[in-house]
Amino acid sequence: MTPQPTGRLDPSGHLVLTRTFRAPVEEVWSAVTDAGRLARWYGTWSGDPDSGRVEVLMTAEDWDQPEPLLIRRCDPPRHLALTLGTAADAWRVDLDLRDEDGRTLLQLTHRYPDPDEVESVGPGWEYYLDRLVAAETGGEPDAVDFVRDYHPAMSGHYRPLAEQLRARD
């Protein structure tokens, strides 16, 4: 089955993607915050999350250097607000989890995306969220193929979103 893009812009111009899990909120929260579970689909982190700062090494992309990650807000098991990187172009990302008829809806919000990056950032988040789904449903995250199924395959979905963002500026 070919993955389908879910990204959309909210009224504020933030990029929003969602996934639904047949699992309690606490389980999905653990999948995105527990070091061992996060390593299966995204990467590893080191440091003290209680300090609000950790470093993340994205293993799915074979990075060799960790990136700083600032935890702006953490309200377990419902909300996690992060800043990825430290430069002026750092990404602000929020994860929100909510119960929905016995399932958990995960919403990833990439705040203030750069219109010039949306065509690759959108497929990138689709890729990582599908790796999360695979990890949490007994699948193989490494079987999720970025080049074959996400970029450039999903760029056509994200190109109009990038144009909408440019028109707002």
Short mmCIF file of C-alpha atoms in Angstrom, two decimals:
data_model
loop_
_atom_site.label_atom_id
_atom_site.label_comp_id
_atom_site.label_asym_id
_atom_site.label_seq_id
_atom_site.Cartn_x
_atom_site.Cartn_y
_atom_site.Cartn_z
CA MET A 1 0.00 0.00 0.00
CA THR A 2 1.34 3.41 -0.95
CA PRO A 3 1.38 5.91 1.95
CA GLN A 4 -1.00 8.84 1.57
CA PRO A 5 -0.03 12.35 2.71
CA THR A 6 -2.05 13.83 5.55
CA GLY A 7 -0.41 17.25 5.91
CA ARG A 8 -2.54 20.36 5.91
CA LEU A 9 -2.20 23.97 7.00
CA ASP A 10 -4.17 25.17 10.00
CA PRO A 11 -5.64 28.71 10.02
CA SER A 12 -2.39 30.07 11.51
CA GLY A 13 -0.29 28.63 8.69
CA HIS A 14 1.20 25.79 10.74
CA LEU A 15 1.78 22.43 9.07
CA VAL A 16 -0.34 19.75 10.76
CA LEU A 17 -0.14 15.96 10.34
CA THR A 18 -2.10 13.29 12.20
CA ARG A 19 -2.03 9.58 12.91
CA THR A 20 -4.51 7.42 14.80
CA PHE A 21 -3.47 4.55 17.07
CA ARG A 22 -5.47 1.70 18.56
CA ALA A 23 -3.76 2.23 21.88
CA PRO A 24 -4.28 4.29 25.02
CA VAL A 25 -2.84 7.80 25.15
CA GLU A 26 -0.25 6.69 27.73
CA GLU A 27 1.12 4.06 25.33
CA VAL A 28 1.50 6.50 22.46
CA TRP A 29 3.06 9.05 24.82
CA SER A 30 5.62 6.47 25.83
CA ALA A 31 6.36 5.72 22.17
CA VAL A 32 7.34 9.36 21.57
CA THR A 33 9.17 10.02 24.86
CA ASP A 34 10.71 6.77 26.12
CA ALA A 35 14.31 6.54 24.94
CA GLY A 36 14.13 2.86 23.97
CA ARG A 37 10.88 3.18 22.05
CA LEU A 38 11.87 6.44 20.36
CA ALA A 39 15.08 4.81 19.13
CA ARG A 40 13.07 2.25 17.17
CA TRP A 41 11.53 4.81 14.82
CA TYR A 42 13.25 8.20 15.18
CA GLY A 43 16.55 8.29 17.02
CA THR A 44 18.25 8.35 20.36
CA TRP A 45 18.42 11.12 22.91
CA SER A 46 20.85 11.88 25.69
CA GLY A 47 20.84 14.36 28.52
CA ASP A 48 18.43 15.22 31.29
CA PRO A 49 14.90 15.94 30.02
CA ASP A 50 14.06 17.51 33.40
CA SER A 51 16.53 20.28 32.51
CA GLY A 52 14.52 21.03 29.36
CA ARG A 53 17.48 20.25 27.11
CA VAL A 54 18.59 17.04 25.46
CA GLU A 55 20.49 16.07 22.34
CA VAL A 56 18.89 13.92 19.65
CA LEU A 57 20.69 11.73 17.16
CA MET A 58 18.40 10.88 14.24
CA THR A 59 19.41 7.30 13.53
CA ALA A 60 16.94 6.75 10.69
CA GLU A 61 18.98 9.21 8.63
CA ASP A 62 22.36 7.97 9.83
CA TRP A 63 23.32 11.30 11.34
CA ASP A 64 26.73 11.28 12.99
CA GLN A 65 26.22 14.34 15.20
CA PRO A 66 23.38 14.93 17.66
CA GLU A 67 21.22 18.04 17.45
CA PRO A 68 20.17 20.09 20.47
CA LEU A 69 16.53 19.83 21.39
CA LEU A 70 14.77 22.23 23.73
CA ILE A 71 11.70 20.96 25.57
CA ARG A 72 9.54 24.08 25.70
CA ARG A 73 6.62 22.42 27.43
CA CYS A 74 5.84 18.92 28.62
CA ASP A 75 2.38 17.97 29.91
CA PRO A 76 2.32 14.15 30.03
CA PRO A 77 0.60 12.38 28.41
CA ARG A 78 -1.08 15.03 26.27
CA HIS A 79 1.30 17.74 25.03
CA LEU A 80 4.98 18.05 24.14
CA ALA A 81 6.39 21.27 22.65
CA LEU A 82 9.92 21.11 21.24
CA THR A 83 12.43 23.27 19.44
CA LEU A 84 14.75 21.24 17.21
CA GLY A 85 18.07 22.99 16.71
CA THR A 86 19.38 26.31 17.98
CA ALA A 87 19.77 28.45 14.85
CA ALA A 88 17.32 31.13 13.78
CA ASP A 89 15.72 28.53 11.50
CA ALA A 90 15.18 25.99 14.32
CA TRP A 91 11.98 23.99 14.00
CA ARG A 92 9.20 24.44 16.54
CA VAL A 93 7.18 21.25 16.77
CA ASP A 94 4.28 20.34 19.03
CA LEU A 95 2.87 16.86 19.64
CA ASP A 96 -0.66 16.64 20.97
CA LEU A 97 -2.39 13.40 21.95
CA ARG A 98 -6.07 12.95 22.64
CA ASP A 99 -8.50 10.11 23.23
CA GLU A 100 -10.99 9.59 20.45
CA ASP A 101 -13.49 6.75 20.83
CA GLY A 102 -11.01 4.34 22.42
CA ARG A 103 -8.19 5.34 20.09
CA THR A 104 -5.45 7.93 20.35
CA LEU A 105 -5.12 10.74 17.85
CA LEU A 106 -1.58 12.09 17.56
CA GLN A 107 -1.29 15.53 16.00
CA LEU A 108 2.12 16.87 14.99
CA THR A 109 2.21 20.61 14.40
CA HIS A 110 5.27 22.12 12.73
CA ARG A 111 4.95 25.80 13.60
CA TYR A 112 5.90 28.51 11.13
CA PRO A 113 7.36 26.23 8.45
CA ASP A 114 9.61 27.81 5.85
CA PRO A 115 7.65 27.76 2.58
CA ASP A 116 10.85 26.83 0.74
CA GLU A 117 11.18 23.69 2.87
CA VAL A 118 7.57 22.47 3.01
CA GLU A 119 7.92 20.19 -0.05
CA SER A 120 10.59 18.19 1.78
CA VAL A 121 9.65 18.78 5.43
CA GLY A 122 6.08 17.56 4.91
CA PRO A 123 7.14 14.23 3.38
CA GLY A 124 9.81 13.95 6.08
CA TRP A 125 7.25 14.17 8.88
CA GLU A 126 4.99 11.71 7.01
CA TYR A 127 7.94 9.32 6.88
CA TYR A 128 8.72 9.57 10.57
CA LEU A 129 5.09 9.28 11.64
CA ASP A 130 4.70 6.18 9.47
CA ARG A 131 7.85 4.75 11.07
CA LEU A 132 6.18 5.38 14.44
CA VAL A 133 3.04 3.59 13.28
CA ALA A 134 5.14 0.64 12.07
CA ALA A 135 7.04 0.46 15.36
CA GLU A 136 3.85 0.53 17.41
CA THR A 137 1.84 -1.92 15.32
CA GLY A 138 4.40 -4.72 15.03
CA GLY A 139 5.76 -3.60 11.68
CA GLU A 140 9.34 -2.90 10.70
CA PRO A 141 10.20 0.82 10.77
CA ASP A 142 13.21 0.24 8.51
CA ALA A 143 10.86 -1.09 5.81
CA VAL A 144 9.38 2.42 5.48
CA ASP A 145 11.19 3.79 2.42
CA PHE A 146 11.66 7.56 2.26
CA VAL A 147 13.01 7.71 -1.30
CA ARG A 148 10.45 5.36 -2.81
CA ASP A 149 7.30 6.56 -1.03
CA TYR A 150 7.81 10.00 0.49
CA HIS A 151 10.19 12.29 -1.32
CA PRO A 152 9.73 13.27 -4.05
CA ALA A 153 6.53 11.18 -4.28
CA MET A 154 4.57 13.42 -1.87
CA SER A 155 5.99 16.74 -3.03
CA GLY A 156 2.96 17.36 -5.24
CA HIS A 157 0.71 17.31 -2.17
CA TYR A 158 2.93 19.79 -0.33
CA ARG A 159 3.68 22.18 -3.22
CA PRO A 160 0.26 23.94 -2.98
CA LEU A 161 0.69 24.25 0.79
CA ALA A 162 4.05 25.95 0.23
CA GLU A 163 2.37 28.33 -2.24
CA GLN A 164 -0.34 29.12 0.30
CA LEU A 165 2.33 29.99 2.85
CA ARG A 166 4.16 32.21 0.35
CA ALA A 167 0.90 34.03 -0.42
CA ARG A 168 0.45 34.77 3.30
CA ASP A 169 3.81 36.55 3.56
#
